[in-house]
Structure formats: structure tokens, C-alpha cells
CSV table of C-alpha atoms and ligand atoms in Angstrom, one decimal:
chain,number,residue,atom,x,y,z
U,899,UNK,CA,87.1,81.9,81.8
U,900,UNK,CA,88.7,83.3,85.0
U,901,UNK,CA,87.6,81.8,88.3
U,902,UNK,CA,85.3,84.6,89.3
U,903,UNK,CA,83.7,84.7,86.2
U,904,UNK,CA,82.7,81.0,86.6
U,905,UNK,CA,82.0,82.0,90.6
U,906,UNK,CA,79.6,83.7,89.4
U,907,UNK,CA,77.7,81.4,86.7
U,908,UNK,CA,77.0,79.3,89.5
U,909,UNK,CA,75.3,82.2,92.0
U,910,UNK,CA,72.4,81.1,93.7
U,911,UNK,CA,68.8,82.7,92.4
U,912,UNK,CA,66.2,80.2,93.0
U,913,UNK,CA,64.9,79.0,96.2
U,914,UNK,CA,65.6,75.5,95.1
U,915,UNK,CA,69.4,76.5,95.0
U,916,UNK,CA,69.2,78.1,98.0
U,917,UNK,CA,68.2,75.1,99.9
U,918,UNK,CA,71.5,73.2,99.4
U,919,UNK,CA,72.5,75.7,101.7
U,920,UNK,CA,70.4,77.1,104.2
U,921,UNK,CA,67.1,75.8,106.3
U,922,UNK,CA,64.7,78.5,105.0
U,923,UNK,CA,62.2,79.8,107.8
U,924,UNK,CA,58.6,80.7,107.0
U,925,UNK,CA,59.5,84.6,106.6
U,926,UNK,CA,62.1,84.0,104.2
U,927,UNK,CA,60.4,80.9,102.2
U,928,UNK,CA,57.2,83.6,102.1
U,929,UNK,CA,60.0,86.5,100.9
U,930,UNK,CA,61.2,84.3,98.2
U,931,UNK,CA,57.5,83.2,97.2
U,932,UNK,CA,56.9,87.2,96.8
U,933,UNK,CA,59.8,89.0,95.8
U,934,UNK,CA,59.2,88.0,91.8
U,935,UNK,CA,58.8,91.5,90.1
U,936,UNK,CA,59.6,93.7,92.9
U,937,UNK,CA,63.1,93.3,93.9
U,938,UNK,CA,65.7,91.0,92.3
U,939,UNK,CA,68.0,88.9,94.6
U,940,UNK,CA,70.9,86.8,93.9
U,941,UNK,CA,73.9,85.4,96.4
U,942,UNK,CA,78.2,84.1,95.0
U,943,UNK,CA,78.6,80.8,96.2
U,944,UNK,CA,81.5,82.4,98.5
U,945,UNK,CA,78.8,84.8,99.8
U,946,UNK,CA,76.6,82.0,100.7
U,947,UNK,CA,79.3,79.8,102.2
U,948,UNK,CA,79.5,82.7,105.2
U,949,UNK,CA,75.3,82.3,106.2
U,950,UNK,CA,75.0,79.8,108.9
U,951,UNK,CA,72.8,76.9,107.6
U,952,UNK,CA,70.5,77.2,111.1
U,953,UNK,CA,70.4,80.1,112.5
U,954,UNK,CA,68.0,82.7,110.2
U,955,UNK,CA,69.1,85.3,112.2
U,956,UNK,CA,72.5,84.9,110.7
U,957,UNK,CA,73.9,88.3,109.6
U,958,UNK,CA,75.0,87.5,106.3
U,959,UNK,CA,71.7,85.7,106.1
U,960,UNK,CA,69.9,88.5,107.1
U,961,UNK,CA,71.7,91.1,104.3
U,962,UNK,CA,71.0,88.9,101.1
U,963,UNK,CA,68.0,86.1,101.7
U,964,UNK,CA,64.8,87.8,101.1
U,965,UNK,CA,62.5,88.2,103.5
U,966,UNK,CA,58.6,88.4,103.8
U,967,UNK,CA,59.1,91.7,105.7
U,968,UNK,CA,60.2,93.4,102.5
U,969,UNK,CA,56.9,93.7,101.6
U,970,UNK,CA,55.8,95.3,104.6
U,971,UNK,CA,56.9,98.8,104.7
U,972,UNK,CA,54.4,101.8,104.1
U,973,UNK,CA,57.1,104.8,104.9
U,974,UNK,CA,60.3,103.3,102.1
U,975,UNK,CA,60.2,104.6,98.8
U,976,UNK,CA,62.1,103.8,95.4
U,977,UNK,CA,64.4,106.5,95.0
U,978,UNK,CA,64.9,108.6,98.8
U,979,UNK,CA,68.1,110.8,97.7
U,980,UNK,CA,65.8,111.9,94.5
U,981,UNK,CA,68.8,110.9,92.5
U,982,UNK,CA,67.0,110.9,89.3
U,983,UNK,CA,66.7,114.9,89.9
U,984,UNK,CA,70.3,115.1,90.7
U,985,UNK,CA,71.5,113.4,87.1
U,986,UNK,CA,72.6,115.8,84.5
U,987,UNK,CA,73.5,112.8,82.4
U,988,UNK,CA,71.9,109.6,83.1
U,989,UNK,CA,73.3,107.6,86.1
U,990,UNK,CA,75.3,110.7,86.7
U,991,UNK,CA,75.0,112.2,90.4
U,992,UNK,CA,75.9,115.4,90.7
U,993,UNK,CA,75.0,117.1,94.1
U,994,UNK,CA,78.0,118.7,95.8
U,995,UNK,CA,79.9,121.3,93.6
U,996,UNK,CA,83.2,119.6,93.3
U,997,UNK,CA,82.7,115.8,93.0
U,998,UNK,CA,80.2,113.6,91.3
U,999,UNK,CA,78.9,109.7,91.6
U,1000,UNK,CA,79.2,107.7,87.9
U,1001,UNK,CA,76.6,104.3,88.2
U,1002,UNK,CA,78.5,102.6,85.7
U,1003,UNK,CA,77.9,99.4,86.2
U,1004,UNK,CA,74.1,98.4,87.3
U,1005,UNK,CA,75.0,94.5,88.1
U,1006,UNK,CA,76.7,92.9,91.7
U,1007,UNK,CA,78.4,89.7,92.9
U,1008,UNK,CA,75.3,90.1,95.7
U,1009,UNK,CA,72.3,91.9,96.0
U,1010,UNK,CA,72.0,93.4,99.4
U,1011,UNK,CA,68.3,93.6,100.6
U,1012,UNK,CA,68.9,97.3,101.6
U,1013,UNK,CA,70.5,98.3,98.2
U,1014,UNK,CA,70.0,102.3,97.9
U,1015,UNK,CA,70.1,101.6,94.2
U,1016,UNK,CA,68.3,98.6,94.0
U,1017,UNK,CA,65.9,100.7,91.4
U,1018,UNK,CA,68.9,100.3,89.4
U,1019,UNK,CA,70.2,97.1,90.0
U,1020,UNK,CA,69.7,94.3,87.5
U,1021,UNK,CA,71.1,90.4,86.8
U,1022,UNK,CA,74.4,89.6,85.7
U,1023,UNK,CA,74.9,90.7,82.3
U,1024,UNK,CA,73.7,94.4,82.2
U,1025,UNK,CA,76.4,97.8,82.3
U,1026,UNK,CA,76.1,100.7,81.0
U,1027,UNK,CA,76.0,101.8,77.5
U,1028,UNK,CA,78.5,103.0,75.6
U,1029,UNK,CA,76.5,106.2,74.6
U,1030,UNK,CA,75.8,107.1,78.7
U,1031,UNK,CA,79.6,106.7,79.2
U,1032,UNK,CA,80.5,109.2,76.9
U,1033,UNK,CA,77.9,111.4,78.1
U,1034,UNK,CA,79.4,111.3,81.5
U,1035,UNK,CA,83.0,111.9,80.0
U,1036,UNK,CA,81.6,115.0,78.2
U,1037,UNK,CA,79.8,116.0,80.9
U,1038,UNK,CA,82.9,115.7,83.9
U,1039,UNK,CA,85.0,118.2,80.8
U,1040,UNK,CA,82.6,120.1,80.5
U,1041,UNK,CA,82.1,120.7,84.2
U,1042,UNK,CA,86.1,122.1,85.3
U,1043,UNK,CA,84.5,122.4,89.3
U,1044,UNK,CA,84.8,118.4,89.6
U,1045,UNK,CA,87.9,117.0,90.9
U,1046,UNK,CA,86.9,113.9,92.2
U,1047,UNK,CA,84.7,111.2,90.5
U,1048,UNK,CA,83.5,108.1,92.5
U,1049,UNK,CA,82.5,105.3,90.5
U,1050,UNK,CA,79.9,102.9,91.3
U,1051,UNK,CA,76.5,101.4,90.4
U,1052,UNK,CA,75.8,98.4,91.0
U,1053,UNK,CA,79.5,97.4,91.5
U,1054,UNK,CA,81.7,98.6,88.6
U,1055,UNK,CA,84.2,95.7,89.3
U,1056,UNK,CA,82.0,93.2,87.8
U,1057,UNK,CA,82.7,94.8,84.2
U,1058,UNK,CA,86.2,93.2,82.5
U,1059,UNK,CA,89.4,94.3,83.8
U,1060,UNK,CA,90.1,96.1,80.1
U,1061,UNK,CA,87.0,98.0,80.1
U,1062,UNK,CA,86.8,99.5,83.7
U,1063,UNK,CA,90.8,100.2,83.0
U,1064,UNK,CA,89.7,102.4,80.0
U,1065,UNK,CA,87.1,104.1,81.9
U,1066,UNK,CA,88.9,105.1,85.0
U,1067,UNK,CA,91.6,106.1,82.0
U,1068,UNK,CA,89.3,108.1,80.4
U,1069,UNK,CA,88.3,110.0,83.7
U,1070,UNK,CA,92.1,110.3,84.9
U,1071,UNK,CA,93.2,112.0,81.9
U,1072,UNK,CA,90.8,115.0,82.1
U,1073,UNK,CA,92.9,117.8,83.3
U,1074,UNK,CA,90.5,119.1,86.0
U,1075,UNK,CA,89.9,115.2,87.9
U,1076,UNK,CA,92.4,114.8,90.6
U,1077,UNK,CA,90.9,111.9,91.9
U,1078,UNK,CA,89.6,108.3,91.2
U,1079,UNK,CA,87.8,106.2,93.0
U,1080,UNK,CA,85.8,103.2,93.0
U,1081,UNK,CA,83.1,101.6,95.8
U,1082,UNK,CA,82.5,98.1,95.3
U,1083,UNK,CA,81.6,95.2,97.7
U,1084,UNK,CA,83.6,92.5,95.4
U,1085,UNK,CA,85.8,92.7,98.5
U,1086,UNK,CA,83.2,91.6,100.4
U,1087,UNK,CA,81.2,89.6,98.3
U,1088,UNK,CA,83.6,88.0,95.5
U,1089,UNK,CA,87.2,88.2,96.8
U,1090,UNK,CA,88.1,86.5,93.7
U,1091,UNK,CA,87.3,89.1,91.9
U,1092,UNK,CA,90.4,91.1,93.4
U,1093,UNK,CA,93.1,89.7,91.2
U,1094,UNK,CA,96.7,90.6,91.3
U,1095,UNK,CA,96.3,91.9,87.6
U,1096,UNK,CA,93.3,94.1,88.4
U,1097,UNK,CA,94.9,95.8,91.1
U,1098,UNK,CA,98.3,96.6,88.8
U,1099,UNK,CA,95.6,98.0,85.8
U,1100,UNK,CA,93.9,100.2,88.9
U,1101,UNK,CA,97.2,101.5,90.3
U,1102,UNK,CA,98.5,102.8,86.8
U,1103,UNK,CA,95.9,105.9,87.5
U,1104,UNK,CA,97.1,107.2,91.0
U,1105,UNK,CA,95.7,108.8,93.2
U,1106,UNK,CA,93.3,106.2,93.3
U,1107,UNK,CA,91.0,104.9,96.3
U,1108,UNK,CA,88.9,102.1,96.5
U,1109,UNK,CA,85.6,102.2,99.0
U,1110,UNK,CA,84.1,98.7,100.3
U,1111,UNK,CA,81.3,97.8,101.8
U,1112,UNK,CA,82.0,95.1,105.1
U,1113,UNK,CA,78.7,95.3,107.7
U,1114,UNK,CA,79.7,92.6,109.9
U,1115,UNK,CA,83.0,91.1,111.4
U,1116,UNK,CA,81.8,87.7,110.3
U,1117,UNK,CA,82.0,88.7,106.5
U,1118,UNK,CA,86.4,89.6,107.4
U,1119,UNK,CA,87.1,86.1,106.3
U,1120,UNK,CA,91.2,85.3,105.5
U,1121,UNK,CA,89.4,85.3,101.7
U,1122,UNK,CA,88.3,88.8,102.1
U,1123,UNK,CA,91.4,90.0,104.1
U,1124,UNK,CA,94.0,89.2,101.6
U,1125,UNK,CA,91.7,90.7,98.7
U,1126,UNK,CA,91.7,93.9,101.0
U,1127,UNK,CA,96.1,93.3,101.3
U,1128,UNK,CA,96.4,92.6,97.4
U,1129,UNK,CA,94.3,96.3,97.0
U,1130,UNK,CA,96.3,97.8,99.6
U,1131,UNK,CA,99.9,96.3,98.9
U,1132,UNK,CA,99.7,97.7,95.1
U,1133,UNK,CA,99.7,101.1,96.6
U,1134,UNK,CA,95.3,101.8,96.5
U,1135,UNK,CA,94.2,103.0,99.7
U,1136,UNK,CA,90.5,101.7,101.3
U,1137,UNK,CA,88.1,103.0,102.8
U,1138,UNK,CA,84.9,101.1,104.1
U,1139,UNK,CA,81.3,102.1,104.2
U,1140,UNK,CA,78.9,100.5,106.2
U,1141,UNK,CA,75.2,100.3,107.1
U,1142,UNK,CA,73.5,99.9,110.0
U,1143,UNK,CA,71.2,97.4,110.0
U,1144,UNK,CA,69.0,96.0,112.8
U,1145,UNK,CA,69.5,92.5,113.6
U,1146,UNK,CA,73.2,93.1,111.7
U,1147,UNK,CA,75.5,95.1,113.2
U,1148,UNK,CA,72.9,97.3,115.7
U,1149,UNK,CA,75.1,97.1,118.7
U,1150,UNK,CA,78.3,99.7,120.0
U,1151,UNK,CA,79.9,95.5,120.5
U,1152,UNK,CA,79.7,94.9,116.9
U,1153,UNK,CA,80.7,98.0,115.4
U,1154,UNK,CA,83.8,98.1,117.4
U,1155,UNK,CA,84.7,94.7,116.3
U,1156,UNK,CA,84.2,95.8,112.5
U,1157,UNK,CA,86.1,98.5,112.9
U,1158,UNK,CA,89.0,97.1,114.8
U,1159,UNK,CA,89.3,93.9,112.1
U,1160,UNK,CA,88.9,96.7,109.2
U,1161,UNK,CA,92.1,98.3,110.9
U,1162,UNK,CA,93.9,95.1,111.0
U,1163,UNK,CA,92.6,94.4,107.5
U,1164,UNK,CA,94.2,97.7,106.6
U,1165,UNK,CA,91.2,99.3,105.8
U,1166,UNK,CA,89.9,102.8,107.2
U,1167,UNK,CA,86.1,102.5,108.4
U,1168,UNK,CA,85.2,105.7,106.5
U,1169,UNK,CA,80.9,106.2,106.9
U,1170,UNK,CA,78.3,104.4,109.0
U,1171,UNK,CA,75.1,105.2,107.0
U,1172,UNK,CA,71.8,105.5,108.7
U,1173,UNK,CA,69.8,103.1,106.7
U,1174,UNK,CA,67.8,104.9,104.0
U,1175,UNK,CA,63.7,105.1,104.1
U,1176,UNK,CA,64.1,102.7,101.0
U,1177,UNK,CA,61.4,100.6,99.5
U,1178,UNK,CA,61.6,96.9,101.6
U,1179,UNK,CA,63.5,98.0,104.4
U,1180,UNK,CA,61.2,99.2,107.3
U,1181,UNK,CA,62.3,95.9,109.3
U,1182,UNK,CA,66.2,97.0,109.0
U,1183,UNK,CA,66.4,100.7,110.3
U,1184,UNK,CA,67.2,101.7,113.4
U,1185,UNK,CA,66.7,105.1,115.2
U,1186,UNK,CA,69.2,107.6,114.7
U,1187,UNK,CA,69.1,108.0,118.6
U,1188,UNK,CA,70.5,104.6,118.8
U,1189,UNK,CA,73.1,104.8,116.2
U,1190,UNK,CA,74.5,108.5,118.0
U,1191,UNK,CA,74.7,106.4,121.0
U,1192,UNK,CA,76.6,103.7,119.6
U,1193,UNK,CA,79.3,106.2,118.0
U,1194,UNK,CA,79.5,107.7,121.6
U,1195,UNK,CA,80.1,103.9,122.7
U,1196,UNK,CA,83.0,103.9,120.5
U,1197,UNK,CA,84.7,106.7,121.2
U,1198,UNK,CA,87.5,106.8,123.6
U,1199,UNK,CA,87.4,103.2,123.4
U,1200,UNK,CA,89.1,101.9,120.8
U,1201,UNK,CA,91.6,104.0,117.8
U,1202,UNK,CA,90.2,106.9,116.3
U,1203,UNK,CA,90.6,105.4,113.3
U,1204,UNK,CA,88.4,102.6,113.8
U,1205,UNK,CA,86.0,105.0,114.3
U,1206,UNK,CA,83.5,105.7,111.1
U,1207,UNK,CA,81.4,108.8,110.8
U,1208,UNK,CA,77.9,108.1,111.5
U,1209,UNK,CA,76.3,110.2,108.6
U,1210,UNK,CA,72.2,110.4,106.8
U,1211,UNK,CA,72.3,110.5,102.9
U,1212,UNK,CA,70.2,113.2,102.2
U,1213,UNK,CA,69.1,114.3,98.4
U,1214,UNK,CA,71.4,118.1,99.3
U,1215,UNK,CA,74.5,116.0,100.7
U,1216,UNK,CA,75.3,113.4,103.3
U,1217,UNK,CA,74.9,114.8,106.9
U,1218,UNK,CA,77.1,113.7,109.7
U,1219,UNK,CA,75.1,112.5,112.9
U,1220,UNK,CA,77.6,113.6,116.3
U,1221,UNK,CA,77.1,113.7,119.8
U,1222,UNK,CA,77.2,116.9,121.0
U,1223,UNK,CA,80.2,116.8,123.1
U,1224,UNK,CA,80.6,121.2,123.2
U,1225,UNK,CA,78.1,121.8,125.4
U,1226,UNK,CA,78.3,125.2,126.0
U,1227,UNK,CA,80.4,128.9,126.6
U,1228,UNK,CA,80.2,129.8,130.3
U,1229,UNK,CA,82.3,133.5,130.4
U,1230,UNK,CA,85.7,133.0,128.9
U,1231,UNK,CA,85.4,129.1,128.4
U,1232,UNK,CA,84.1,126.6,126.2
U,1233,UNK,CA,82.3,123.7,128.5
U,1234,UNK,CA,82.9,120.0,127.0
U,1235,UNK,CA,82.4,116.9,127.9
U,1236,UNK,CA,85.0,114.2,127.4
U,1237,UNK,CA,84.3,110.4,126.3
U,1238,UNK,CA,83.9,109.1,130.1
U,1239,UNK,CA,81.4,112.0,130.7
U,1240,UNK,CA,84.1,114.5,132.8
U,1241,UNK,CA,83.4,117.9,132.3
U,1242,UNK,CA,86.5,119.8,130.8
U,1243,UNK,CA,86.6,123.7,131.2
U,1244,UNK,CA,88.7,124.7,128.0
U,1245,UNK,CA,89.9,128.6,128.6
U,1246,UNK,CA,88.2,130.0,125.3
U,1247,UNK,CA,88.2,133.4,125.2
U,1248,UNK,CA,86.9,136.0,122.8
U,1249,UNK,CA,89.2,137.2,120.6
U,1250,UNK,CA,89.1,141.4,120.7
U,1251,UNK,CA,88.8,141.7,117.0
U,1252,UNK,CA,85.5,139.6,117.0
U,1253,UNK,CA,84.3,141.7,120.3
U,1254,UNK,CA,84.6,144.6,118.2
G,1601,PLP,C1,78.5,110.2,98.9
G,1601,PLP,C2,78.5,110.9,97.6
G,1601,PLP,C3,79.7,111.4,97.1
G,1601,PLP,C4,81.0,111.3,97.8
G,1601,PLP,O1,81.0,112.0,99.0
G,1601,PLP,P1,82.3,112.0,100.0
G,1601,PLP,O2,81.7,112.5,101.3
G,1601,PLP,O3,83.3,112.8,99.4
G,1601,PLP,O4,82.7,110.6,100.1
G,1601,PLP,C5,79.7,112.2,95.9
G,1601,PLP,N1,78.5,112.3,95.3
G,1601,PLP,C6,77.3,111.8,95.7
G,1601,PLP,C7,76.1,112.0,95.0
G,1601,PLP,C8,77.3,111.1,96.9
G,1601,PLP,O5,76.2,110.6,97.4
């Protein structure tokens, strides 16, 4: 059995385990007491090794323990992008005209506590069926607009390297798909996962890109790093998705940080997502004021490509949240303002064909 495999035999799912690692507090002793039937939850052993045994408002604590405030929220519901409207095949997301999103796997190293698809998400052991996948094949030949299929779930790298490499095989071989990619937090969550062999299987079927999922600069371990370099060195770019998450990473401090280590991890910081209006998340969101004013922190102040873009999910298409930095046309110019607050006067004038 490879080592991940056995990593993940011994993940943590009962309060009981969870004690040999952490102090639980009252909230998250109550969250455990409550979360049977509504959500699932499960930790790696590496995952759990990052959480600080004391302090409950750890931030790798905060993403995976369960917490009493999960059951608290009036405004979340199950399914916010309406997905299930979106899927012309089963776990099959097909909202813009040229790409689509493939659930293929519905089971993670991790279960984050704000999982969009937590709906979706089940214990180790569970993928997709054989019938769905060749629904989705059909359906991405059938469909010659899509040239770029992401696949995900749950976290597709959990399935045996031979299997996802004859599902990204099946995908790269219709004529139409330019493009591969994957999101998974193994990364993250199980660097073992990233072997040498499974990143030589992935890079047969270039152009290929890998998306992860890192939400705080405690979680860029030397583990995590070098699973990010073994992706990288076989030739896979990354990209990185993050949420925002109060009491995680809701601060222009910790953002930068994150983005900076990404860099030096050789990973692009691709999306900050505002936190969905999910089911059991009320006590994680933050205002989208707040999360405009932290990307206007960052910019001008460290490399633009440390830099995500802050972006809403919604069920039409993922719309990016900017400050307004054009401020306005005054005669022949275009009135900006620059990362320090100047005001920049950009000569801008009409062009005599538009005029006319
Ligand atoms: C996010 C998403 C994609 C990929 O969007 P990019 O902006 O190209 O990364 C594709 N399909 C769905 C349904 C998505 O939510």
C-alpha cells in the first residue's frame, strides 16, 4: 500500500481521535456533538500535525474542526451556484460557453468546513461511477464549444494514479479540449499524495495545469513546498485558489504573506473567493467591503503576481470584485488614482471615428 494510502487509513473522524491532538474548546466539543447527519468531517494525520494543540483559534484549526457555529446560520444554503441546474450530465458544470467543471471524485484527504460542495462530499471510498464518466466524455464530444475541462470534486487526486491517468487521457484526446486541468488541495492537505510517478502520468497530457487550494502561510510547510516543486519541476504549472475566511486569512498582513510564500513556492495566487452563503458558514464570511480593501492593501506593495483576483462565484459565472481605481473622464483625460492614492491625469482623448 503506498504511504498516502496508509496516511489516510489512519485520518482522524472521531472526537476521541481528535483528542490526541488538540484541547477541544466548548464550541468545537459542542460542533462535534452535532455535526452527525449534517455535515461530514474528517482531518490526514499530516493535516492535523499543522493545528496548534492550544490555541482554538488556530487557522488550520479553524478550516477542518467543526464548530458549534455551523449550526447557526439562517442566510447559507446547500447548493448557492444552483449547480444542480447547471449539470447537463450529473456532476457536470457547465455555465460559461467554452469550459466546463467534471466532479469526478466526491471524496478529500480533508474536509474543509466551508466546502462549496460539501452536498457532494462523502468518506473515503466513494468516486464516481463509471456510467457518469462516460456521460461526461459523451457529453464534452458532443459539445465542440469546450476547450478546457477542469476537474474536481471532492479532490480527484484521491482516485489511483491509473485511473485519474485514463480519465485526464480520455479528456485530452478529444479533438476540441485544449486544456486539462485539475484542482485539488492534496497539496495542501496530503503532500504525500504528490508522488514523483503521478506527476510523470499527469505531464504525459500537456498543456496541463494543476489548481490548489493554500488559505494560510502556516499550511506552506517544506512538506507542502516540495509537493508544489515535484508538480512544478515535471513541467505542470499551479495555480492557487483561496478563500477568505474570517478568523483565517481576514487581514491585507496575511494575504500578502500567502501570496509572497506561494511565489517562492512557485505557485501563481490565481482567485481569492468571497466565501459562499453556504450552509454552516455564517461565522466565516466576511464583507466584500473588507476583502476590496484588502486587495487595494496589496497592490503596489508586493509583485503583481502575488496578487490573486478577488472574485464572487455566482450561479451565471465568477465575478471579479476591484477597486475602482478609473475614477473618471474630465475633457480629454481619463482621471485615476494610483496605489498610494495620487491622482494621475492620463491624456485620453476621443478618438474622431467614435465622435462621429
Ligand atoms: C470556476 C469555474 C470554471 C473555471 O473558471 P476559470 O475562470 O476559467 O478558472 C469553469 N466552470 C465552472 C462551473 C466554474 O465554477
Amino acid at each position: 500500500m503506498s504511504d498516502w494510502v496508509q496516511e489516510l487509513h489512519s485520518s482522524i473522524h472521531t472526537a476521541e481521535q481528535l483528542e490526541n491532538h488538540i484541547t477541544l474548546t466548548p464550541e468545537e466539543r459542542a460542533g462535534l456533538e452535532n455535526i452527525e447527519g449534517t455535515f461530514n468531517w474528517g482531518i490526514s494525520p499530516y493535516y492535523a500535525s499543522l493545528m496548534d494543540p492550544d490555541d482554538p483559534s488556530c487557522p488550520v484549526r479553524r478550516q477542518v474542526v467543526p464548530r458549534i457555529e455551523e449550526m447557526h446560520d439562517e442566510l447559507g444554503v446547500w447548493d448557492p451556484l444552483k449547480e444542480e441546474d447547471h449539470s447537463p450530465v450529473e456532476n457536470l458544470i457547465h455555465v460559461y460557453p467554452d469550459r466546463v467543471a467534471f466532479c469526478i471524485s466526491s471524496i478529500c484527504p480533508t474536509f474543509c468546513r466551508f466546502c462549496l460542495r460539501k452536498r457532494m462530499v462523502e468518506t473515503f471510498g466513494n468516486s464516481i461511477s463509471e456510467e457518469n464518466l462516460q456521460e461526461g466524455y459523451e457529453y464534452i464530444r458532443n459539445t465542440p464549444a469546450i476547450r478546457d475541462v477542469l476537474l474536481t470534486g471532492g479532490d480527484p487526486l484521491l482516485m489511483p494514479d491509473e485511473r485519474i491517468e485514463e480519465i485526464v487521457g480520455k479528456i485530452h484526446e478529444i479533438p476540441h479540449v485544449q486544456l486539462v486541468r485539475i484542482g485539488s488541495r492534496s497539496p495542501c492537505t496530503l503532500p504525500s499524495r504528490i508522488t514523483d510517478e503521478l506527476c510523470e502520468r499527469l505531464a504525459r497530457y500537456q498543456p496541463f495545469w494543476i489548481n490548489t487550494h493554500f488559505n494560510h502561510p502556516k499550511e506552506l510547510t517544506p512538506e507542502a513546498v516540495a509537493a508544489c516543486g515535484r508538480i512544478v519541476d515535471h513541467g505542470i504549472p499551479m495555480g492557487n485558489q483561496t478563500v477568505l475566511l474570517k478568523g483565517v486569512n481576514d487581514s491585507a498582513a496575511v494575504l500578502k504573506e500567502l501570496g509572497e510564500r506561494l511565489v517562492a513556492a512557485r505557485v501563481r495566487p490565481y482567485y481569492l473567493y468571497q466565501c459562499q452563503v453556504l450552509k454552516g458558514t455564517a461565522h466565516f464570511r466576511v464583507e466584500v467591503e473588507r476583502g476590496v480593501q484588502f486587495m487595494r492593501e496589496l497592490r503596489g506593495r508586493t509583485s503583481g503576481f502575488a496578487i490573486p483576483q478577488y472574485v464572487l462565484d455566482t450561479p451565471y459565472g465568477k465575478v471579479p470584485l476591484n477597486y475602482q481605481y478609473m475614477r473618471k473622464r474630465e475633457g480629454d483625460h481619463v482621471v485615476l488614482e494610483t496605489f498610494s492614492g495620487k491622482i494621475w491625469r492620463e491624456p485620453n482623448p476621443v478618438c474622431t471615428p467614435c465622435k462621429a
